Short mmCIF file of C-alpha atoms (C1' of nucleotides) in Angstrom, two decimals:
data_model
loop_
_atom_site.label_atom_id
_atom_site.label_comp_id
_atom_site.label_asym_id
_atom_site.label_seq_id
_atom_site.Cartn_x
_atom_site.Cartn_y
_atom_site.Cartn_z
CA UNK A 1 0.00 0.00 0.00
CA UNK A 2 1.50 3.24 -1.11
CA UNK A 3 1.39 6.18 1.21
CA UNK A 4 -0.86 8.43 -0.75
CA UNK A 5 -2.91 11.46 0.04
CA UNK A 6 -5.91 13.14 -1.43
CA UNK A 7 -5.57 16.49 -3.08
CA UNK A 8 -6.97 18.21 -0.01
CA UNK A 9 -4.36 16.61 2.20
CA UNK A 10 -1.62 17.47 -0.28
CA UNK A 11 -2.91 21.02 -0.34
CA UNK A 12 -2.80 21.55 3.38
CA UNK A 13 0.53 19.74 3.69
CA UNK A 14 2.15 21.82 0.97
CA UNK A 15 0.43 25.16 1.28
CA UNK A 16 -0.66 25.01 -2.34
CA UNK A 17 -4.43 25.14 -2.78
CA UNK A 18 -6.19 22.21 -4.39
CA UNK A 19 -7.28 24.58 -7.11
CA UNK A 20 -3.71 25.45 -7.90
CA UNK A 21 -2.51 21.86 -7.74
CA UNK A 22 -5.01 20.97 -10.46
CA UNK A 23 -3.95 24.07 -12.35
CA UNK A 24 -0.27 23.16 -12.13
CA UNK A 25 -1.12 19.73 -13.45
CA UNK A 26 -3.04 21.17 -16.37
CA UNK A 27 -0.25 23.54 -17.40
CA UNK A 28 2.20 20.66 -16.96
CA UNK A 29 4.29 22.23 -14.26
CA UNK A 30 3.85 18.96 -12.39
CA UNK A 31 3.12 15.50 -13.71
CA UNK A 32 -0.44 14.25 -13.75
CA UNK A 33 -1.20 12.56 -10.46
CA UNK A 34 -2.22 8.94 -10.19
CA UNK A 35 -5.93 8.40 -9.78
CA UNK A 36 -8.14 6.10 -7.77
CA UNK A 37 -10.68 4.01 -9.63
CA UNK A 38 -13.18 6.72 -9.02
CA UNK A 39 -10.92 9.42 -10.43
CA UNK A 40 -9.56 11.02 -7.25
CA UNK A 41 -6.01 12.29 -7.52
CA UNK A 42 -3.42 10.65 -5.27
CA UNK A 43 -0.25 12.30 -4.00
CA UNK A 44 2.88 10.67 -2.61
CA UNK A 45 5.17 12.34 -0.08
CA UNK A 46 7.55 13.05 -2.97
CA UNK A 47 4.75 14.84 -4.81
CA UNK A 48 4.04 16.91 -1.74
CA UNK A 49 7.72 17.72 -1.44
CA UNK A 50 7.62 19.02 -4.99
CA UNK A 51 4.56 21.08 -4.20
CA UNK A 52 6.28 22.62 -1.22
CA UNK A 53 9.23 23.45 -3.45
CA UNK A 54 6.85 25.21 -5.79
CA UNK A 55 5.17 27.13 -3.03
CA UNK A 56 8.46 28.35 -1.61
CA UNK A 57 9.58 29.45 -5.04
CA UNK A 58 6.30 31.29 -5.53
CA UNK A 59 6.81 32.98 -2.18
CA UNK A 60 10.09 34.28 -3.54
CA UNK A 61 8.19 35.62 -6.51
CA UNK A 62 9.47 33.20 -9.15
CA UNK A 63 7.23 32.85 -12.18
CA UNK A 64 5.82 29.48 -13.11
CA UNK A 65 8.23 29.37 -16.05
CA UNK A 66 11.16 29.97 -13.74
CA UNK A 67 9.88 27.34 -11.35
CA UNK A 68 9.57 24.86 -14.15
CA UNK A 69 13.23 25.43 -14.90
CA UNK A 70 14.20 25.24 -11.25
CA UNK A 71 12.32 21.98 -10.86
CA UNK A 72 14.15 20.53 -13.82
CA UNK A 73 17.46 21.59 -12.32
CA UNK A 74 16.47 20.27 -8.94
CA UNK A 75 15.85 16.83 -10.36
CA UNK A 76 18.77 16.94 -12.74
CA UNK A 77 21.96 15.37 -11.44
CA UNK A 78 24.12 17.09 -14.01
CA UNK A 79 23.03 20.58 -13.06
CA UNK A 80 25.59 23.15 -12.09
CA UNK A 81 25.42 25.86 -9.51
CA UNK A 82 25.77 28.32 -12.37
CA UNK A 83 22.56 27.15 -14.00
CA UNK A 84 20.60 27.84 -10.88
CA UNK A 85 22.31 31.15 -10.41
CA UNK A 86 21.30 32.25 -13.87
CA UNK A 87 17.63 31.69 -13.18
CA UNK A 88 17.73 33.20 -9.73
CA UNK A 89 19.84 36.12 -10.86
CA UNK A 90 17.45 37.00 -13.65
CA UNK A 91 14.64 37.02 -11.15
CA UNK A 92 16.58 39.17 -8.75
CA UNK A 93 17.20 41.71 -11.49
CA UNK A 94 13.48 41.79 -12.28
CA UNK A 95 12.61 42.16 -8.62
CA UNK A 96 14.98 45.07 -8.21
CA UNK A 97 13.55 46.75 -11.31
CA UNK A 98 10.06 46.32 -9.94
CA UNK A 99 11.12 47.72 -6.60
CA UNK A 100 12.66 50.76 -8.28
CA UNK A 101 9.49 51.32 -10.26
CA UNK A 102 7.33 51.19 -7.17
CA UNK A 103 9.64 53.45 -5.24
CA UNK A 104 9.53 56.06 -7.94
CA UNK A 105 5.74 55.95 -7.74
CA UNK A 106 5.88 56.27 -3.98
CA UNK A 107 8.31 59.17 -4.18
CA UNK A 108 6.19 61.03 -6.70
CA UNK A 109 3.05 60.46 -4.68
CA UNK A 110 4.68 61.57 -1.46
CA UNK A 111 5.80 64.75 -3.15
CA UNK A 112 2.22 65.41 -4.17
CA UNK A 113 1.12 64.87 -0.61
CA UNK A 114 3.45 67.57 0.64
CA UNK A 115 1.30 70.23 -0.94
CA UNK A 116 -2.02 68.73 -0.04
CA UNK A 117 -4.00 70.46 2.67
CA UNK A 118 -6.16 67.46 3.50
CA UNK A 119 -9.07 69.64 4.55
CA UNK A 120 -12.45 70.74 3.30
CA UNK A 121 -11.14 72.98 0.55
CA UNK A 122 -11.47 71.94 -3.04
CA UNK A 123 -7.94 72.97 -3.99
CA UNK A 124 -5.82 69.94 -4.48
CA UNK A 125 -2.35 69.80 -5.91
CA UNK A 126 -2.73 66.09 -6.51
CA UNK A 127 -5.53 66.65 -8.98
CA UNK A 128 -3.81 69.73 -10.35
CA UNK A 129 -0.78 67.71 -11.09
CA UNK A 130 -2.65 64.89 -12.71
CA UNK A 131 -4.53 67.41 -14.81
CA UNK A 132 -1.44 69.28 -15.90
CA UNK A 133 1.99 68.30 -14.77
CA UNK A 134 3.53 71.35 -16.40
CA UNK A 135 1.83 73.82 -14.10
CA UNK A 136 4.46 75.14 -11.69
CA UNK A 137 2.74 75.32 -8.33
CA UNK A 138 5.71 74.46 -6.20
CA UNK A 139 9.17 74.46 -7.64
CA UNK A 140 10.04 71.22 -5.94
CA UNK A 141 12.04 69.19 -8.35
CA UNK A 142 11.94 65.49 -8.53
CA UNK A 143 13.66 63.29 -11.02
CA UNK A 144 11.15 60.76 -12.18
CA UNK A 145 11.23 57.93 -14.62
CA UNK A 146 7.79 58.80 -15.91
CA UNK A 147 8.82 62.29 -16.84
CA UNK A 148 7.12 64.19 -14.08
CA UNK A 149 9.27 67.15 -13.37
CA UNK A 150 6.91 69.24 -11.36
CA UNK A 151 5.28 67.40 -8.58
CA UNK A 152 2.85 69.17 -6.34
CA UNK B 1 -16.50 73.70 -36.41
CA UNK B 2 -15.22 71.98 -33.33
CA UNK B 3 -11.55 71.23 -33.03
CA UNK B 4 -11.66 67.51 -33.07
CA UNK B 5 -9.11 64.80 -33.52
CA UNK B 6 -9.14 61.21 -34.57
CA UNK B 7 -8.41 58.52 -32.08
CA UNK B 8 -4.88 58.17 -33.42
CA UNK B 9 -4.20 61.84 -32.87
CA UNK B 10 -5.72 61.71 -29.43
CA UNK B 11 -3.55 58.71 -28.67
CA UNK B 12 -0.28 60.35 -29.61
CA UNK B 13 -1.29 63.60 -27.95
CA UNK B 14 -2.22 61.92 -24.68
CA UNK B 15 0.16 59.00 -24.50
CA UNK B 16 -2.75 56.58 -24.20
CA UNK B 17 -2.89 54.05 -27.00
CA UNK B 18 -5.88 54.01 -29.33
CA UNK B 19 -6.54 50.48 -28.14
CA UNK B 20 -6.74 51.66 -24.57
CA UNK B 21 -8.88 54.69 -25.40
CA UNK B 22 -11.49 52.38 -26.92
CA UNK B 23 -11.10 50.12 -23.94
CA UNK B 24 -11.61 52.98 -21.46
CA UNK B 25 -14.73 53.92 -23.36
CA UNK B 26 -16.07 50.40 -23.21
CA UNK B 27 -15.52 50.04 -19.47
CA UNK B 28 -17.05 53.50 -19.06
CA UNK B 29 -14.04 55.15 -17.53
CA UNK B 30 -14.56 57.87 -20.12
CA UNK B 31 -17.69 58.92 -21.95
CA UNK B 32 -18.36 57.56 -25.40
CA UNK B 33 -16.79 59.84 -27.96
CA UNK B 34 -18.73 61.60 -30.68
CA UNK B 35 -18.57 59.94 -34.05
CA UNK B 36 -18.27 61.05 -37.64
CA UNK B 37 -20.91 59.94 -40.10
CA UNK B 38 -18.73 57.02 -40.94
CA UNK B 39 -18.27 55.98 -37.34
CA UNK B 40 -14.86 57.40 -36.52
CA UNK B 41 -14.44 58.61 -32.97
CA UNK B 42 -13.75 62.32 -32.47
CA UNK B 43 -11.87 63.85 -29.56
CA UNK B 44 -11.88 67.41 -28.32
CA UNK B 45 -8.95 69.04 -26.53
CA UNK B 46 -10.90 68.55 -23.30
CA UNK B 47 -11.14 64.84 -24.02
CA UNK B 48 -7.43 64.69 -24.62
CA UNK B 49 -6.84 66.54 -21.37
CA UNK B 50 -8.84 63.87 -19.61
CA UNK B 51 -6.84 61.16 -21.31
CA UNK B 52 -3.61 62.76 -20.18
CA UNK B 53 -4.99 62.87 -16.66
CA UNK B 54 -5.66 59.18 -16.90
CA UNK B 55 -2.24 58.37 -18.23
CA UNK B 56 -0.52 60.31 -15.49
CA UNK B 57 -2.57 58.57 -12.85
CA UNK B 58 -1.76 55.19 -14.38
CA UNK B 59 1.92 56.11 -14.31
CA UNK B 60 1.54 56.62 -10.59
CA UNK B 61 0.08 53.15 -10.39
CA UNK B 62 -3.52 54.08 -9.66
CA UNK B 63 -6.05 51.41 -10.58
CA UNK B 64 -8.78 52.16 -13.07
CA UNK B 65 -11.28 52.20 -10.21
CA UNK B 66 -9.18 54.76 -8.37
CA UNK B 67 -8.85 56.82 -11.51
CA UNK B 68 -12.57 56.74 -12.02
CA UNK B 69 -12.97 58.19 -8.57
CA UNK B 70 -10.25 60.76 -9.14
CA UNK B 71 -11.87 61.84 -12.39
CA UNK B 72 -15.18 62.30 -10.63
CA UNK B 73 -13.49 64.42 -7.99
CA UNK B 74 -11.59 66.37 -10.60
CA UNK B 75 -14.80 67.36 -12.32
CA UNK B 76 -16.73 67.82 -9.13
CA UNK B 77 -16.86 71.37 -7.81
CA UNK B 78 -17.90 70.29 -4.35
CA UNK B 79 -14.96 68.02 -3.79
CA UNK B 80 -12.68 68.49 -0.83
CA UNK B 81 -8.99 68.02 -0.59
CA UNK B 82 -9.71 65.31 1.94
CA UNK B 83 -11.58 63.22 -0.59
CA UNK B 84 -8.63 63.18 -2.89
CA UNK B 85 -6.29 62.45 -0.03
CA UNK B 86 -8.31 59.41 0.91
CA UNK B 87 -7.96 57.86 -2.54
CA UNK B 88 -4.31 58.77 -2.90
CA UNK B 89 -3.50 57.68 0.62
CA UNK B 90 -5.06 54.28 0.12
CA UNK B 91 -2.98 53.84 -2.95
CA UNK B 92 0.17 54.91 -1.18
CA UNK B 93 -0.47 52.36 1.53
CA UNK B 94 -0.88 49.65 -1.09
CA UNK B 95 2.29 50.74 -2.86
CA UNK B 96 4.27 50.62 0.35
CA UNK B 97 2.93 47.16 1.12
CA UNK B 98 3.93 46.00 -2.33
CA UNK B 99 7.37 47.50 -1.92
CA UNK B 100 7.81 45.74 1.42
CA UNK B 101 6.76 42.46 -0.12
CA UNK B 102 9.24 42.78 -2.94
CA UNK B 103 12.02 43.79 -0.62
CA UNK B 104 11.47 40.76 1.55
CA UNK B 105 11.75 38.61 -1.56
CA UNK B 106 14.93 40.39 -2.56
CA UNK B 107 16.41 39.98 0.90
CA UNK B 108 15.60 36.29 1.01
CA UNK B 109 17.04 35.74 -2.43
CA UNK B 110 20.20 37.66 -1.64
CA UNK B 111 20.68 35.54 1.43
CA UNK B 112 20.51 32.45 -0.69
CA UNK B 113 22.99 33.96 -3.11
CA UNK B 114 25.53 34.44 -0.35
CA UNK B 115 26.13 30.73 -0.24
CA UNK B 116 26.10 30.09 -3.96
CA UNK B 117 29.40 29.23 -5.62
CA UNK B 118 28.17 30.00 -9.09
CA UNK B 119 30.42 27.38 -10.64
CA UNK B 120 30.21 23.96 -12.25
CA UNK B 121 29.34 22.07 -9.09
CA UNK B 122 25.84 20.75 -8.59
CA UNK B 123 25.53 21.76 -4.94
CA UNK B 124 23.23 24.70 -4.59
CA UNK B 125 21.75 26.21 -1.43
CA UNK B 126 19.11 27.91 -3.50
CA UNK B 127 17.64 24.61 -4.53
CA UNK B 128 18.32 23.16 -1.11
CA UNK B 129 16.38 25.92 0.49
CA UNK B 130 13.47 25.62 -1.90
CA UNK B 131 13.40 21.89 -1.31
CA UNK B 132 13.47 22.19 2.45
CA UNK B 133 13.56 25.54 4.13
CA UNK B 134 13.97 23.94 7.53
CA UNK B 135 17.39 22.59 6.70
CA UNK B 136 20.22 24.64 8.26
CA UNK B 137 20.46 27.47 5.82
CA UNK B 138 24.08 28.06 4.97
CA UNK B 139 26.31 25.30 6.35
CA UNK B 140 29.40 27.13 5.20
CA UNK B 141 31.52 25.88 8.03
CA UNK B 142 30.55 22.26 7.59
CA UNK B 143 33.41 20.21 6.23
CA UNK B 144 33.01 18.52 2.90
CA UNK B 145 34.14 15.01 2.21
CA UNK B 146 36.36 16.26 -0.57
CA UNK B 147 37.73 18.97 1.57
CA UNK B 148 35.76 21.67 -0.19
CA UNK B 149 33.88 24.08 1.85
CA UNK B 150 30.40 23.22 0.92
CA UNK B 151 29.04 26.38 -0.47
CA UNK B 152 26.27 26.82 -2.90
"C1'" DA C 1 -30.81 5.10 3.19
"C1'" DT C 2 -29.59 9.53 3.67
"C1'" DA C 3 -26.83 13.58 4.78
"C1'" DG C 4 -22.39 15.75 4.85
"C1'" DG C 5 -18.33 16.86 2.97
"C1'" DG C 6 -14.63 16.08 -0.26
"C1'" DC C 7 -13.65 15.43 -4.81
"C1'" DC C 8 -14.40 15.77 -9.96
"C1'" DT C 9 -14.73 18.81 -14.45
"C1'" DC C 10 -15.78 22.94 -16.77
"C1'" DC C 11 -16.58 27.74 -17.11
"C1'" DC C 12 -15.99 32.40 -15.73
"C1'" DA C 13 -13.74 36.55 -13.39
"C1'" DT C 14 -9.98 39.22 -12.07
"C1'" DC C 15 -6.49 43.44 -13.87
"C1'" DA C 16 -4.48 46.30 -17.60
"C1'" DT C 17 -2.96 45.71 -21.83
"C1'" DT C 18 -1.81 43.96 -26.28
"C1'" DG C 19 -2.50 41.43 -30.46
"C1'" DG C 20 -4.79 39.88 -34.53
"C1'" DA C 21 -8.41 39.19 -38.04
"C1'" DA C 22 -11.79 40.88 -41.13
"C1'" DG C 23 -13.64 44.70 -42.98
"C1'" DG C 24 -14.98 49.86 -43.77
"C1'" DT C 25 -13.18 54.79 -44.76
"C1'" DC C 26 -10.37 58.42 -46.38
"C1'" DA C 27 -6.92 61.13 -48.93
"C1'" DA C 28 -3.53 61.34 -52.45
"C1'" DG C 29 -1.57 60.13 -56.81
"C1'" DG C 30 -1.67 57.77 -61.35
"C1'" DC D 1 -11.97 56.61 -61.77
"C1'" DC D 2 -9.31 53.45 -59.28
"C1'" DT D 3 -5.62 51.80 -56.51
"C1'" DT D 4 -2.79 52.13 -52.51
"C1'" DG D 5 -1.85 52.62 -47.94
"C1'" DA D 6 -2.88 54.55 -43.64
"C1'" DC D 7 -6.31 54.82 -40.65
"C1'" DC D 8 -10.53 53.42 -38.54
"C1'" DT D 9 -14.20 49.93 -36.95
"C1'" DT D 10 -15.75 45.58 -34.14
"C1'" DC D 11 -14.96 41.24 -32.08
"C1'" DC D 12 -12.22 37.74 -30.03
"C1'" DA D 13 -8.31 36.02 -27.58
"C1'" DA D 14 -4.37 35.87 -24.67
"C1'" DT D 15 -1.34 37.23 -20.88
"C1'" DG D 16 -0.30 35.15 -15.13
"C1'" DA D 17 -1.77 33.40 -10.99
"C1'" DT D 18 -5.57 32.70 -8.56
"C1'" DG D 19 -10.44 32.31 -6.90
"C1'" DG D 20 -15.36 31.29 -7.27
"C1'" DG D 21 -19.17 28.65 -8.46
"C1'" DA D 22 -22.30 25.18 -10.70
"C1'" DG D 23 -23.55 20.52 -11.24
"C1'" DG D 24 -22.42 15.89 -10.29
"C1'" DC D 25 -19.89 11.74 -8.32
"C1'" DC D 26 -17.78 9.32 -4.22
"C1'" DC D 27 -17.18 7.98 0.50
"C1'" DT D 28 -18.29 7.66 5.32
"C1'" DA D 29 -21.01 8.10 9.34
"C1'" DT D 30 -25.42 8.18 11.29
#
DNA sequence: ATAGGGCCTCCCATCATTGGAAGGTCAAGG
DNA sequence: CCTTGACCTTCCAATGATGGGAGGCCCTAT
């Protein structure tokens, strides 16, 4: 008797929802699970280990494509540290780019907030700026990747 | 004779693609444009101003729902600065949360990189960690049977 | 035997954006 | 007048990861 688990058990053991396990099977990130006579999917501890691998990689923000590659490397005896580095490094570069993008949004928004009264008056530099970024209300300069020179 | 422009002109003047202008009309973010006899959309300078507003807000990462609200406030004489602040503040909170999330991914990934040799060897703490996060993270000081410091 | 809960498949929605296909319209030049 | 090419129209689909729900089967406990 194999030690097998239902999809619900695999889900709670791995942290991957049953929905997503079926999804990962459909997109062929994981192999199709064995089935009972009645069609229920069965998962071995090794399968659950793989699912946990996937969930951890997702937590680090890896895309499914990246994870597919990482899984291949994980199970490939001839892999090299370099191979893994390449995948992880590409992701790190993307993460840092995303972080920079978000920070420039935050910076621009914070600048707008500086001039905002936050009261009952209708005047609002935030709207003014969105309506016309060229209008010089406050000569506070901010370098911005989106080309906003004048920010609130 | 009104000063009107085709959708292509409005697109290049506003920075919003023609595709997206039609899309914004369909989802009712903007009002349906006037049409020529032959069905071409026509845009006034005011329309283009609105489109630029939208593009700037998108550049700051506002969702379409947020922008819809901001547009209403922009055109609403009875708005208060507070109203705008509420929308912008909510977005800022979300941006900061996203930034924190990404930074925790970056930190975790950088930690894994510390132990990675980036060479031809198959050992890799990145994969090890994904496979089992409970395993002692970076056993740098553990002796290797070949005398190598077991890194990556 | 019946109720409940878990499982199955299939479809749809998100969010903003892009792409393509198939066809109509317009201006300029031969 | 007719072709050409740029522009416009609508509709449909896909992206990526995930969730929700409907309708139906399976298994176990009462």
